[in-house]
Structures are given as C-alpha cells and as structure tokens.
PDB file of C-alpha atoms in Angstrom:
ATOM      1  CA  UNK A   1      22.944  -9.751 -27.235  1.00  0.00           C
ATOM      2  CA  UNK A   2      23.355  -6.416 -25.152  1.00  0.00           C
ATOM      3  CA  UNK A   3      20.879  -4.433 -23.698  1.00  0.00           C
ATOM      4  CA  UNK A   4      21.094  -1.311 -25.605  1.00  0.00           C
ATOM      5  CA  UNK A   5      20.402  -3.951 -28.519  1.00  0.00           C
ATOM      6  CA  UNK A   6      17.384  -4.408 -26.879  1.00  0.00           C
ATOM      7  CA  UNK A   7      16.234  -1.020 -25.946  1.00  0.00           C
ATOM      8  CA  UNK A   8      16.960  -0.192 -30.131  1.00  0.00           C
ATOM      9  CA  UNK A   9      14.596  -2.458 -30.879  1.00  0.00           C
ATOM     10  CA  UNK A  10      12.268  -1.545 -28.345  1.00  0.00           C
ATOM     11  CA  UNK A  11      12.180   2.241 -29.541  1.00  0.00           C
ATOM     12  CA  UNK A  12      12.097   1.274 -33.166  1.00  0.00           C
ATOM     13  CA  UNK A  13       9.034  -0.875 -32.581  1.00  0.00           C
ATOM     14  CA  UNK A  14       7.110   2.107 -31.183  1.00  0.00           C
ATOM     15  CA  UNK A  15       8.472   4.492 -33.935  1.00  0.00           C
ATOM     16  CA  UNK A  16       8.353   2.218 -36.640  1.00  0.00           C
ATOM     17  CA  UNK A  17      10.832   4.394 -38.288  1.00  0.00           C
ATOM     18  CA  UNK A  18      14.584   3.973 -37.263  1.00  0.00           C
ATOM     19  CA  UNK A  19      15.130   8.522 -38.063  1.00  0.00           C
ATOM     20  CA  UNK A  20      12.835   9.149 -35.195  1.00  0.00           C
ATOM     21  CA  UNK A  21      13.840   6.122 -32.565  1.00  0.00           C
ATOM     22  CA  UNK A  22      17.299   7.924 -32.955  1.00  0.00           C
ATOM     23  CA  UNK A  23      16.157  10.931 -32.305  1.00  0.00           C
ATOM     24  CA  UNK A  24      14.374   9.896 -29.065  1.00  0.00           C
ATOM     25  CA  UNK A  25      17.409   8.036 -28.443  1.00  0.00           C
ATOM     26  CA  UNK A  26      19.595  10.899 -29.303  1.00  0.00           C
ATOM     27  CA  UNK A  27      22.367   8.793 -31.232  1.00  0.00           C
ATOM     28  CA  UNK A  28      22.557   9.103 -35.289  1.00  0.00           C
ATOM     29  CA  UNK A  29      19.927   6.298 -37.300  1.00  0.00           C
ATOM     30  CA  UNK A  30      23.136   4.180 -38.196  1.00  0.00           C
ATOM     31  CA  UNK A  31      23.961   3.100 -35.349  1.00  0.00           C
ATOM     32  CA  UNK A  32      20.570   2.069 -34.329  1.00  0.00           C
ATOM     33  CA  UNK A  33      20.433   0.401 -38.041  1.00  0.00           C
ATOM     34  CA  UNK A  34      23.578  -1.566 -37.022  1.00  0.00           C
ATOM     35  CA  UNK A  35      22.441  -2.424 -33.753  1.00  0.00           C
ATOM     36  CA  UNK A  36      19.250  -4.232 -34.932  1.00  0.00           C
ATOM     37  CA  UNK A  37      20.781  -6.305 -37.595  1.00  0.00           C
ATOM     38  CA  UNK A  38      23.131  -7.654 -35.357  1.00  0.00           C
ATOM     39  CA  UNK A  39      21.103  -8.605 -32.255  1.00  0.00           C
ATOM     40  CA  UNK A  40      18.577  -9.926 -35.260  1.00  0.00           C
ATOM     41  CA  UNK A  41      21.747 -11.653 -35.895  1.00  0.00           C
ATOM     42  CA  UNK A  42      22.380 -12.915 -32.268  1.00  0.00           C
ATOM     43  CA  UNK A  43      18.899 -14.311 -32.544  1.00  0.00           C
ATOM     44  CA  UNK A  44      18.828 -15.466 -35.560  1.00  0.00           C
ATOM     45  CA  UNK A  45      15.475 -14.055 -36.677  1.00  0.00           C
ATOM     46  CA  UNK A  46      13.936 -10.885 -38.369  1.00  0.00           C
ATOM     47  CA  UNK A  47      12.702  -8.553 -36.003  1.00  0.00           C
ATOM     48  CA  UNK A  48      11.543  -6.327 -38.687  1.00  0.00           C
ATOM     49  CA  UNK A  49       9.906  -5.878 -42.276  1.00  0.00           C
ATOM     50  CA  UNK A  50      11.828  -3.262 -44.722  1.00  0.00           C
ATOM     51  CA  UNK A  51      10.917  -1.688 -47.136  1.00  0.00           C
ATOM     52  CA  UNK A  52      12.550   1.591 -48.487  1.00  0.00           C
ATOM     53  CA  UNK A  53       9.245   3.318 -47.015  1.00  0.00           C
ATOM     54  CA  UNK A  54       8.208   1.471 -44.605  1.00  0.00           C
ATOM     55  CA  UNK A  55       9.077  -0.369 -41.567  1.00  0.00           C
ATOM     56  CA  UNK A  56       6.620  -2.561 -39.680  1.00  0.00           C
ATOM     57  CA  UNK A  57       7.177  -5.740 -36.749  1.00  0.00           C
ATOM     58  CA  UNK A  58       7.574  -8.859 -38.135  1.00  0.00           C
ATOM     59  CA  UNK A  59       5.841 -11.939 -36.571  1.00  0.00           C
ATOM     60  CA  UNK A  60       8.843 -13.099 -34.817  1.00  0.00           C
ATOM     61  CA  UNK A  61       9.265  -9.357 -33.917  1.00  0.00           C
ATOM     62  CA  UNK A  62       5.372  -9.144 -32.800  1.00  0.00           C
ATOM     63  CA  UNK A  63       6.225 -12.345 -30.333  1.00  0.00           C
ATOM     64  CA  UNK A  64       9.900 -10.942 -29.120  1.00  0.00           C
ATOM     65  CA  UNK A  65       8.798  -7.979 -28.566  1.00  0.00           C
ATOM     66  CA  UNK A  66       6.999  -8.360 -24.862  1.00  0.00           C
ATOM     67  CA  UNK A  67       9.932 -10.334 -23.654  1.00  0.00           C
ATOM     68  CA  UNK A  68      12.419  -7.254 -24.443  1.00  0.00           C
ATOM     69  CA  UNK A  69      10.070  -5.049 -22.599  1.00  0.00           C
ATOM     70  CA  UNK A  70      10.237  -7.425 -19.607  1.00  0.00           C
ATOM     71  CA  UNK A  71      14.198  -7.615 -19.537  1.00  0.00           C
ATOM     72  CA  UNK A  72      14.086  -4.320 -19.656  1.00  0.00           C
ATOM     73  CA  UNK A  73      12.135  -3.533 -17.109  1.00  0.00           C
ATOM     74  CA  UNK A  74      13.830  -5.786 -15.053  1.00  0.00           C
ATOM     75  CA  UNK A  75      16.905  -4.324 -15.424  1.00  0.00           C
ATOM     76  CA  UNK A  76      15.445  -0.943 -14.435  1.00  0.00           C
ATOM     77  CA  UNK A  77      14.018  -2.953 -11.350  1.00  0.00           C
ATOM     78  CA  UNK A  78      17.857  -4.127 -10.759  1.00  0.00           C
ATOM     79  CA  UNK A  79      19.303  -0.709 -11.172  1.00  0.00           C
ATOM     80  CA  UNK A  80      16.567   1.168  -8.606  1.00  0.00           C
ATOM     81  CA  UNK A  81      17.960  -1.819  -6.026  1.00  0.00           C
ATOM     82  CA  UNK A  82      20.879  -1.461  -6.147  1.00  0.00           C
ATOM     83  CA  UNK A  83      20.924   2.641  -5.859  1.00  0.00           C
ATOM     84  CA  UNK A  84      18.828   2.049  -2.820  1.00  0.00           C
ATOM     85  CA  UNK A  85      21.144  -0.727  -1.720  1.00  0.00           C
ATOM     86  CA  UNK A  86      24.454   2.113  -2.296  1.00  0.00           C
ATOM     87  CA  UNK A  87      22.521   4.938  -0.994  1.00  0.00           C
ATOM     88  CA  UNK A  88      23.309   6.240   2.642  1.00  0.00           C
ATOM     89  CA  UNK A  89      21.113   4.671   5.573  1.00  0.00           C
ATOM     90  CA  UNK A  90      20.022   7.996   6.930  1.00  0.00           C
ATOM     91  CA  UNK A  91      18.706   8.742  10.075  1.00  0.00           C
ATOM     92  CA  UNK A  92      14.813   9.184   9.713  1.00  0.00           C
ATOM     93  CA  UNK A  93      12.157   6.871  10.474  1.00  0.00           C
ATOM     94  CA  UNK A  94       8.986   7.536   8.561  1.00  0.00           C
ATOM     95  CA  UNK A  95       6.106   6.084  10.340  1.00  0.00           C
ATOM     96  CA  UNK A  96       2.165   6.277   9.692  1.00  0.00           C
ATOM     97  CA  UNK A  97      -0.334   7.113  12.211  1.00  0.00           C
ATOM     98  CA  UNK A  98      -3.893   7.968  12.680  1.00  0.00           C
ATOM     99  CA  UNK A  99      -4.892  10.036  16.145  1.00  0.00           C
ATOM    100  CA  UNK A 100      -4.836   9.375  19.712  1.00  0.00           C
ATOM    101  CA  UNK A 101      -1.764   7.831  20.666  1.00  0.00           C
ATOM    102  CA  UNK A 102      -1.200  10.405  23.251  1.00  0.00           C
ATOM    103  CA  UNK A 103       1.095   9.793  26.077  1.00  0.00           C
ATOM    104  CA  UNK A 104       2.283   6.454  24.545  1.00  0.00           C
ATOM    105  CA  UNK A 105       3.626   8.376  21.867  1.00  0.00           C
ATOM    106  CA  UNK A 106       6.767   9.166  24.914  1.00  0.00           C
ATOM    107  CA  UNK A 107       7.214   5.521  25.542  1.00  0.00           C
ATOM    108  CA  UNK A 108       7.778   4.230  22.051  1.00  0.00           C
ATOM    109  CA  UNK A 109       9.987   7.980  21.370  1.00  0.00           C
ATOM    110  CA  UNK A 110      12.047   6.943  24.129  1.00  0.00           C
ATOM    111  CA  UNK A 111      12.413   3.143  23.511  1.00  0.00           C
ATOM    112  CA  UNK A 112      13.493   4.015  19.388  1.00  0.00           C
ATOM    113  CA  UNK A 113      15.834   6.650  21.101  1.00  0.00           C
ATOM    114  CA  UNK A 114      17.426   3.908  23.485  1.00  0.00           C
ATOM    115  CA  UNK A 115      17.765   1.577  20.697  1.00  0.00           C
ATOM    116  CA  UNK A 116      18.713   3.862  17.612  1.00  0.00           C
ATOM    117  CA  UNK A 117      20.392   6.336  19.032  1.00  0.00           C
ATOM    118  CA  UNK A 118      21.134   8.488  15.852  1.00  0.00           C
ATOM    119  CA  UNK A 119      17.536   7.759  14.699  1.00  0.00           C
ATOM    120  CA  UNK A 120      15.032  10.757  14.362  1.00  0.00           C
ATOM    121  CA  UNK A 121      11.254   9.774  13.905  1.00  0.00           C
ATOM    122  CA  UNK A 122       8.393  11.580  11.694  1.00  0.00           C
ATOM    123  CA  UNK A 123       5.365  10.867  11.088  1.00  0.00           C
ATOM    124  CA  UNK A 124       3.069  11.140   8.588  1.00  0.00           C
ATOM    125  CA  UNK A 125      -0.706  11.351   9.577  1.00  0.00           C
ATOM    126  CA  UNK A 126      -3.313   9.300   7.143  1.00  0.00           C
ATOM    127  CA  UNK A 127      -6.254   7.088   6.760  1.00  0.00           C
ATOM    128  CA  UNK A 128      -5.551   3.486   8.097  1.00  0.00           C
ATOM    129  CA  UNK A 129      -6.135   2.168   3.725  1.00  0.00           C
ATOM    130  CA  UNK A 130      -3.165   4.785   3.032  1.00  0.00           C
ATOM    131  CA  UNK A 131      -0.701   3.836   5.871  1.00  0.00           C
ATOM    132  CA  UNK A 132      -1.060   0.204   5.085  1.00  0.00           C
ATOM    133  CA  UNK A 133      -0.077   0.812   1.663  1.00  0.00           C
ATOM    134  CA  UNK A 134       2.452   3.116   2.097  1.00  0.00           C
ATOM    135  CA  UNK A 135       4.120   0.125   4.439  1.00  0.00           C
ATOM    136  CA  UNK A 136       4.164  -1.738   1.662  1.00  0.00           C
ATOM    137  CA  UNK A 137       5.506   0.273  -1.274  1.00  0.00           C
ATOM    138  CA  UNK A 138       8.259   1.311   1.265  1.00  0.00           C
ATOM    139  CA  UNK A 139       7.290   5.178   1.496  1.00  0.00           C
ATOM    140  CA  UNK A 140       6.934   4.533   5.116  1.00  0.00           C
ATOM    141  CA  UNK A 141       9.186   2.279   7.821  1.00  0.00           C
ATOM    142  CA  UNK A 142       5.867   1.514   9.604  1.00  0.00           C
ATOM    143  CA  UNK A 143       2.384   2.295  10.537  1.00  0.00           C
ATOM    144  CA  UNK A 144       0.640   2.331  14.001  1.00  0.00           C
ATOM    145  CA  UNK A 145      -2.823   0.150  13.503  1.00  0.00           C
ATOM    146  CA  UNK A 146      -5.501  -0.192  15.955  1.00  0.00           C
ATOM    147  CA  UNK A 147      -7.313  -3.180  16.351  1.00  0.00           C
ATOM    148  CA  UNK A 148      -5.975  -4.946  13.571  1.00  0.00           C
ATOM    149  CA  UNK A 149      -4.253  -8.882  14.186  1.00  0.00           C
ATOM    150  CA  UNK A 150      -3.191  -9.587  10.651  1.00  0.00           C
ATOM    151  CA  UNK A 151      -2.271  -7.788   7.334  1.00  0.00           C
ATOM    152  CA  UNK A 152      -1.587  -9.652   4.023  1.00  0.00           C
ATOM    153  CA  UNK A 153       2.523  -9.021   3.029  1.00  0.00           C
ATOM    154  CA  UNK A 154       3.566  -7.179   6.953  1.00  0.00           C
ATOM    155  CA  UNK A 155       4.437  -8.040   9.970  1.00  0.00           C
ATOM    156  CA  UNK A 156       2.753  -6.568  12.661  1.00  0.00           C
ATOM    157  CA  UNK A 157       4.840  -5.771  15.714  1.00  0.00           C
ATOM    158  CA  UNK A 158       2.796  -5.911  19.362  1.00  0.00           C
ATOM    159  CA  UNK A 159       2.849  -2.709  21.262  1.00  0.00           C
ATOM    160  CA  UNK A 160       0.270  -1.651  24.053  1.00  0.00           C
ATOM    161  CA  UNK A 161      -3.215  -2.289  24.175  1.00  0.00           C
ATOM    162  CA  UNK A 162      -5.735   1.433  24.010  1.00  0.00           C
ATOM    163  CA  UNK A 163      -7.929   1.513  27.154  1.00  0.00           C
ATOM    164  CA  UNK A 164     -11.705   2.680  26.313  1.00  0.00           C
ATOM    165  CA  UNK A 165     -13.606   4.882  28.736  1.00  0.00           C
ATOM    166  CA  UNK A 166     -16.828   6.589  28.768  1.00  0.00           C
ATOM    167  CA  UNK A 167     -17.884   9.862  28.205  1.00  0.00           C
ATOM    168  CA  UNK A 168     -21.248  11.463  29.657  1.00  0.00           C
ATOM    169  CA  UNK A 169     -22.275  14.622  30.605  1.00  0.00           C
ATOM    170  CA  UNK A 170     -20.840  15.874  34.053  1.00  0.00           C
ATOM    171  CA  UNK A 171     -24.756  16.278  34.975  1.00  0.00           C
ATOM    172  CA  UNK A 172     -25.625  12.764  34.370  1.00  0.00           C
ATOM    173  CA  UNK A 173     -26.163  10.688  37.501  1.00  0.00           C
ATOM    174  CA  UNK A 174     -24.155   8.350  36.592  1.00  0.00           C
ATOM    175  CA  UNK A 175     -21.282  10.513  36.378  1.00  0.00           C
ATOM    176  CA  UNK A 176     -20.747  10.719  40.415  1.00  0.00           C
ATOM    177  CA  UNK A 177     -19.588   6.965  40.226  1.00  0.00           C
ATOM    178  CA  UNK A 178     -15.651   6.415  39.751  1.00  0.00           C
ATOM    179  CA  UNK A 179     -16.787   3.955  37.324  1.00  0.00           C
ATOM    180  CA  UNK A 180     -19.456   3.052  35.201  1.00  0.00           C
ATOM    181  CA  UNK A 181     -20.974  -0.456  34.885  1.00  0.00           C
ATOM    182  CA  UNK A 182     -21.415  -0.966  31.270  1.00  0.00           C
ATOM    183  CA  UNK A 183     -25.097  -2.462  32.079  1.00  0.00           C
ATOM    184  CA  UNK A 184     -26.060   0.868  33.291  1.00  0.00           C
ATOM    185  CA  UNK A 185     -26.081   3.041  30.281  1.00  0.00           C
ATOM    186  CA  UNK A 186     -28.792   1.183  28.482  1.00  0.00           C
ATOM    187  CA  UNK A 187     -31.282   3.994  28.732  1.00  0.00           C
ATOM    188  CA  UNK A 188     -28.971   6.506  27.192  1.00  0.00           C
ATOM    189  CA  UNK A 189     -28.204   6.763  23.323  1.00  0.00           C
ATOM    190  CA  UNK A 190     -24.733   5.480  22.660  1.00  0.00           C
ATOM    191  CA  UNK A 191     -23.015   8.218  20.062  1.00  0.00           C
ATOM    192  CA  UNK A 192     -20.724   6.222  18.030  1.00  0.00           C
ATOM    193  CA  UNK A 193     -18.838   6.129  14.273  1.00  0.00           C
ATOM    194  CA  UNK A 194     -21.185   3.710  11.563  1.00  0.00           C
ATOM    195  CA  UNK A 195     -19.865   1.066  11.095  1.00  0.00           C
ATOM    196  CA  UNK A 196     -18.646   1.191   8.199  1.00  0.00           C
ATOM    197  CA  UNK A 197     -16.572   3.870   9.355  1.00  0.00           C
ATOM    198  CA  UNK A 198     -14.491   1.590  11.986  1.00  0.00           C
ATOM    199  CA  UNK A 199     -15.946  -2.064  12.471  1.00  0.00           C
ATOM    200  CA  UNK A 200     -13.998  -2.999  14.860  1.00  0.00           C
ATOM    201  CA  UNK A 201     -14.756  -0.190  17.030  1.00  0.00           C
ATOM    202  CA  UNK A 202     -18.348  -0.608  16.519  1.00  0.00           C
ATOM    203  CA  UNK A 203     -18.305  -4.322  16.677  1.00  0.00           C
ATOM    204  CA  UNK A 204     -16.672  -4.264  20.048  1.00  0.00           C
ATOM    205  CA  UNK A 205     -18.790  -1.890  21.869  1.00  0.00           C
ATOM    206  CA  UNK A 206     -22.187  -3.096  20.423  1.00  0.00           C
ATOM    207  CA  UNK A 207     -20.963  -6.777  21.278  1.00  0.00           C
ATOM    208  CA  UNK A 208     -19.802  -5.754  24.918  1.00  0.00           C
ATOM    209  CA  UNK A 209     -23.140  -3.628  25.377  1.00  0.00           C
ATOM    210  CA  UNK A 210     -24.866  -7.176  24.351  1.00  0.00           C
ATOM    211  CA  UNK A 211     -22.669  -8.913  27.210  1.00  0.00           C
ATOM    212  CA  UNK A 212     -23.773  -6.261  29.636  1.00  0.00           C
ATOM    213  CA  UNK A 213     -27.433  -7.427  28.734  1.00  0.00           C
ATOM    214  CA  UNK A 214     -28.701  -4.766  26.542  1.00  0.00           C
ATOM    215  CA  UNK A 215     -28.796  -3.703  22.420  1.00  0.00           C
ATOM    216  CA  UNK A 216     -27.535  -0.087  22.948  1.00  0.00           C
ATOM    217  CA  UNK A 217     -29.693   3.140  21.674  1.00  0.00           C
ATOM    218  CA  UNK A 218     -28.028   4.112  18.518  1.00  0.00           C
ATOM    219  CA  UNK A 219     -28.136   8.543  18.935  1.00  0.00           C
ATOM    220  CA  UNK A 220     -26.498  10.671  16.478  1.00  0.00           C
ATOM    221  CA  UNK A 221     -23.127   9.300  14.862  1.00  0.00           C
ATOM    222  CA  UNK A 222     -19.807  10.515  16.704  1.00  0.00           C
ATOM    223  CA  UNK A 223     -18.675  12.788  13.926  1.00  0.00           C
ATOM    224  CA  UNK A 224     -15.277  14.540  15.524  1.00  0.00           C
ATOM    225  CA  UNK A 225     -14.233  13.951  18.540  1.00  0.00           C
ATOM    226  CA  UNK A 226     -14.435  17.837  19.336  1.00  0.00           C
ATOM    227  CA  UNK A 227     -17.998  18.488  17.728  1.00  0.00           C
ATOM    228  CA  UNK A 228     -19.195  15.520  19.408  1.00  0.00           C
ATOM    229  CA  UNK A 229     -18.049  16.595  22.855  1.00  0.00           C
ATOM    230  CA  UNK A 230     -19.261  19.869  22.655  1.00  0.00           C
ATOM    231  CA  UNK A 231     -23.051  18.662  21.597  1.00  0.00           C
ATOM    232  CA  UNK A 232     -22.391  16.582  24.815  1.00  0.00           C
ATOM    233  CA  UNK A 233     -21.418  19.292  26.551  1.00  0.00           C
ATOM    234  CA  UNK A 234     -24.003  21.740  25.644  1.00  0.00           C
ATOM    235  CA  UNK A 235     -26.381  19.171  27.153  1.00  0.00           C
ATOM    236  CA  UNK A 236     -27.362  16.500  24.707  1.00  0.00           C
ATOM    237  CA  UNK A 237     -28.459  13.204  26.957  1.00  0.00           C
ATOM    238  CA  UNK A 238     -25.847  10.740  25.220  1.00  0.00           C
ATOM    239  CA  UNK A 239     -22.696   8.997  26.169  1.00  0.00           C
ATOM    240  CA  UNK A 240     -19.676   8.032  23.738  1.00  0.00           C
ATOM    241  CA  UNK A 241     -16.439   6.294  24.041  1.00  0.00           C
ATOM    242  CA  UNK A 242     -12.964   7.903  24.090  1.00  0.00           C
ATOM    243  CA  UNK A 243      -9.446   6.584  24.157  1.00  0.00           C
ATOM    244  CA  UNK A 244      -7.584   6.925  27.453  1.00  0.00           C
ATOM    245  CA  UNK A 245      -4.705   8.359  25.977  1.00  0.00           C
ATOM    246  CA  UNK A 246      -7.001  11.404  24.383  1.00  0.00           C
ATOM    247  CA  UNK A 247      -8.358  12.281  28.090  1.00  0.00           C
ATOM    248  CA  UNK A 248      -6.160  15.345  28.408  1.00  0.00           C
ATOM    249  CA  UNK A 249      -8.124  16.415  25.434  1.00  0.00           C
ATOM    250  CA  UNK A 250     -11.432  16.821  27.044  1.00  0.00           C
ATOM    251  CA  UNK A 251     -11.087  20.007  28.994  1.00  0.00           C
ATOM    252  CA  UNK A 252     -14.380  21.067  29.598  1.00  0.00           C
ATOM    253  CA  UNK A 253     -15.972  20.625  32.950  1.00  0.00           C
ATOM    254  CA  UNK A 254     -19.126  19.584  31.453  1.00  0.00           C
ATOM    255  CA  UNK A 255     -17.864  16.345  30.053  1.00  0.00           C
ATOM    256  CA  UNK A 256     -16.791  13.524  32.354  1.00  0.00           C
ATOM    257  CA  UNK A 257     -14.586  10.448  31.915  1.00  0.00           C
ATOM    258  CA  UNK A 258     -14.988   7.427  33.702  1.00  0.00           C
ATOM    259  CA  UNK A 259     -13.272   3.601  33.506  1.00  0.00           C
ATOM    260  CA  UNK A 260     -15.753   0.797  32.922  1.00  0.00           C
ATOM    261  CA  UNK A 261     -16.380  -0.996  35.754  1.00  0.00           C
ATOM    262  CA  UNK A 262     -15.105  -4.924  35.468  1.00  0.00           C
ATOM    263  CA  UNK A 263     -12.132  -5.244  33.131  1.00  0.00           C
ATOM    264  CA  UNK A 264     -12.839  -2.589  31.449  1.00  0.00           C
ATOM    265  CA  UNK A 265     -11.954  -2.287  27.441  1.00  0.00           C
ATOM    266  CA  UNK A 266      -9.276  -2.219  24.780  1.00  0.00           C
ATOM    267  CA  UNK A 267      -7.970  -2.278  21.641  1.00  0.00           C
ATOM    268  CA  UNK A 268      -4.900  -3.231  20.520  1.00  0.00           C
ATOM    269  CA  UNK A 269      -2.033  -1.211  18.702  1.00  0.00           C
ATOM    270  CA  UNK A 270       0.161  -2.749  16.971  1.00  0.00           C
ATOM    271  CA  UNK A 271       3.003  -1.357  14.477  1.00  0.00           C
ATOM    272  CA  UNK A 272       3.185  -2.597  10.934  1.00  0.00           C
ATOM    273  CA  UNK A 273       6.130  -3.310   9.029  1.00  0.00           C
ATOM    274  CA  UNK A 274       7.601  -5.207   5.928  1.00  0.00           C
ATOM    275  CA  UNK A 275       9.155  -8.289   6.838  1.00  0.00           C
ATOM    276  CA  UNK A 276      12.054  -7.761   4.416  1.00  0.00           C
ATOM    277  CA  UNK A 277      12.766  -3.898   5.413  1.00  0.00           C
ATOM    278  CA  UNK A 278      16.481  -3.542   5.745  1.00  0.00           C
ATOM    279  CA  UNK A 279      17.868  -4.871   9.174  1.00  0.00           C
ATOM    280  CA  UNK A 280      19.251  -1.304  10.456  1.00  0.00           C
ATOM    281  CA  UNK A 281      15.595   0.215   9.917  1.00  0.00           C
ATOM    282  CA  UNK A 282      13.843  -2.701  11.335  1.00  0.00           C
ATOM    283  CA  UNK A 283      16.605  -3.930  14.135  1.00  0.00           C
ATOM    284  CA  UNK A 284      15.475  -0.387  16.021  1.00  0.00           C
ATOM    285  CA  UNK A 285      11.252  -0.568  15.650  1.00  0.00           C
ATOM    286  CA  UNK A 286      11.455  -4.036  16.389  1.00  0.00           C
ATOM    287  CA  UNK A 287      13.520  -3.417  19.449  1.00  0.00           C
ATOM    288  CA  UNK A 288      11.721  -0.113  20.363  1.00  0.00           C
ATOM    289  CA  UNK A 289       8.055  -2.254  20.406  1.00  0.00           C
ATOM    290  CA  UNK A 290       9.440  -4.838  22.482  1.00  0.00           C
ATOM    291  CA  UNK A 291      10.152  -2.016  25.184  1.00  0.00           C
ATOM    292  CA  UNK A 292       7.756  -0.260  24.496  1.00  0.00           C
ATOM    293  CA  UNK A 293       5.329  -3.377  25.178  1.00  0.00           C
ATOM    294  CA  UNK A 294       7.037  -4.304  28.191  1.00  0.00           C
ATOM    295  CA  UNK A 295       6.776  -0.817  29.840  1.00  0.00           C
ATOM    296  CA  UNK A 296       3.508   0.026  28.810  1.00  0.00           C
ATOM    297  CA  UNK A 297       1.852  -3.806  28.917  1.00  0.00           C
ATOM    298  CA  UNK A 298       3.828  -5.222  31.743  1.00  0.00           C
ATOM    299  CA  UNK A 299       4.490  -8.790  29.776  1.00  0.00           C
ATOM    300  CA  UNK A 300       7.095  -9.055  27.320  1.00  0.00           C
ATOM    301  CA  UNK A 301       6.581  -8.687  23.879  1.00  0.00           C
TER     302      UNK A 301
END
C-alpha cells in the first residue's frame, strides 16, 4: 500500500467518477484505475461499486474511507515538521504584548541581546485572548501577560512585578503628600475598567480599597488612558490607577502621580511560552527573563 494509492482513492471517493479525480489529480484515468485495483488488492477488499455508468463507495469503502483521510493528513502533518525542522533558525523573535511595559521594555532588550546575540526582537501588539493563542499555534515565540499565574498548554516565565500608583488631580489636597494612604481616597470616585474588561485589575484594587477599610465610589469607567486623564485634568473630582512604567506618559501638570503609602501595589508580568518551542528560540527568552528578573526584581528568577 503507498500513499498515492491512498490519495487515488481519496479523490475518487469525492468525484465518484475516476475521468474527473484524474483531472484534479492531473495524471491520465488509467493510472488512477490501476492504482485502486491494486491497493483494493493490498487490502483485500472492494473499495468501490462499478458499473459502466456509475461509480459509488462500497461499504468496506464507506468504513476505509475516514482512516485514509487520517493517514493522510498525518502525513501532511509529518511533511510541515519536518520543513520547519530543515528550515533556517532565523534571527527574529516574535513576541506579543499589550501596553505599558515602558522602561522595562530596555531591561528585557538588553538581557535577549546579552544572551542571543544575533537575535532581533518584534513585537506584535494584541488583545491578551489573541497573544495567548498565537503562543500556542506558534505564530509568536512568546507573549508578555499581566497578572496571570497559570495558562493551560505554556509555560509562563517570571519577569518583574508592575508597580501601581495613583492618579488625582494636581489640585486635590491630597496631592501635596509624597504618598497617598490608600484609606484616604474613600470620598473620591475611583475611575476604573469594568470588570469584565480586566478582573484582575479590578479585583485587586476593589479588594485592597476593602483592606484600607472602605467599598470605593465607582465614577465613570477608565476608558483610555489619555481620555481619562484629560477628563481628570480638565477638573473632574476622581482618582484612577496607572502603571509606573506609563508615568512618563502623563505630561500634563494638572495630573499628579503618587506611590501608595505602605507596600504599595503590583502586578505581575510574566512571559508566556510553549514548553516544547525549539531550544535555540527558548534557550535565549528563558535566559533573558531570568536577567531580566534579577535586575529588575532583585531575587533570582
């Protein structure tokens, strides 16, 4: 049995006429004639009914015919492989990434640079859904994921944790402290995404604000970061919550960032990969986080 035995049978199945499965195979109808009887041969079994007008699956064709599909397509599977497998490394790490990793960004550059040398980075900017599944299918190396701790099918690779600080108008009284007791912005509506936007970025604010003693006052939902500032900054009473690494995006005198007083919070980052990606695309990330961790983290990875 070969498998151009099977693919003749396959296309004469859909055709049901052996003129036009050699047409779409582009051989002459005699050869896919002879082809069929023998592998009906091999397998001792009719694959087809005959008649001088007609051609139709038998039963043991109806049955056999799945199976031949499946070997098929598992040789295709084999054949993509090993192209992949022959192909050239090349020198391009495609990794997925939402907004805000500001001046981090540097580190990890710099610790994929010390560790792949020859290695060039893109990235490719998409909704957290889309980068995870991109990870997977192999369209990207990796994905940088905020405050996620597991994904079913990747590894996830520590990096640095994202520092939180408040944003309130510069007018505010509370804006003359260097930081701002959590506790102390009960009274003002908190502008944040809905939930279902980003739970875990709604979960952990709400839950610290319920620490600090108080359910905050839900204002208007954060929308952009830049709309939202500017109705801040054109004197709406509210406050919000920023990442650390976007404060060199807030340029407006009006708006003020401060640290939370105590220890503050964070979210995680963390880079997601497939645990079977090839060694010299993975060998580099997973080195680059490490560093990356330990500069950025101070404890080792």
């Amino acid at each position: 049995m070969e498998i151009r035995q099977l693919q003749y049978f396959v296309m004469v199945a859909e055709e049901l006429h052996f003129g036009r499965a050699a047409e779409r195979l582009h051989i002459v109808q005699s050869t896919v004639s002879q082809q069929v009887r023998r592998l009906e041969r091999d397998l001792g079994v009719n694959l087809f009914d005959r008649t001088s007008r007609t051609v139709a699956l038998s039963a043991a064709g109806r049955r056999l015919l799945p199976r031949a599909r499946a070997v098929l397509a598992a040789g295709d599977a084999l054949a993509a492989e090993a192209r992949t497998l022959a192909a050239p490394l090349g020198d391009t790490l495609l990794l997925g990434t939402g907004s805000g990793l500001g001046s981090r960004l540097d580190v990890f550059l710099d610790a994929v640079a010390g560790h792949g040398p020859d290695l060039k980075v893109r990235f490719r900017s998409l909704e957290r859904e889309q980068r995870v599944e991109q990870v997977r299918t192999g369209e990207l190396d990796g994905a940088f994921l905020r405050g996620v701790t597991t994904v079913p099918g990747l590894r996830l690779l520590r990096l640095w944790e994202d520092r939180l600080v408040a944003a309130l108008p510069a007018a505010h009284r509370l804006a003359e402290l260097p930081a701002v007791p959590l506790g102390r912005l009960g009274d003002l509506p908190l502008r944040i995404v809905p939930r279902e936007r980003n739970p875990m970025l709604y979960d952990l604010i709400v839950g610290a604000c319920a620490e600090a003693g108080f359910r905050p006052i839900l204002g208007q939902p954060f929308t952009t970061r830049n709309d939202t500032l500017v109705e801040l900054a054109t004197g709406e009473g509210a406050w919000t919550v920023l990442y650390a690494a976007n404060a060199a995006t807030v340029v407006t005198r009006r708006i003020v960032l401060r640290e939370f007083a105590g220890p503050g919070l964070g979210v995680p980052v963390r880079l997601a990969v497939r645990p079977d990606a090839r060694p010299e695309r993975l060998g580099p990330l997973v080195a680059a986080c490490r560093t990356a961790c330990v500069q950025l983290a101070g404890a080792p990875a």
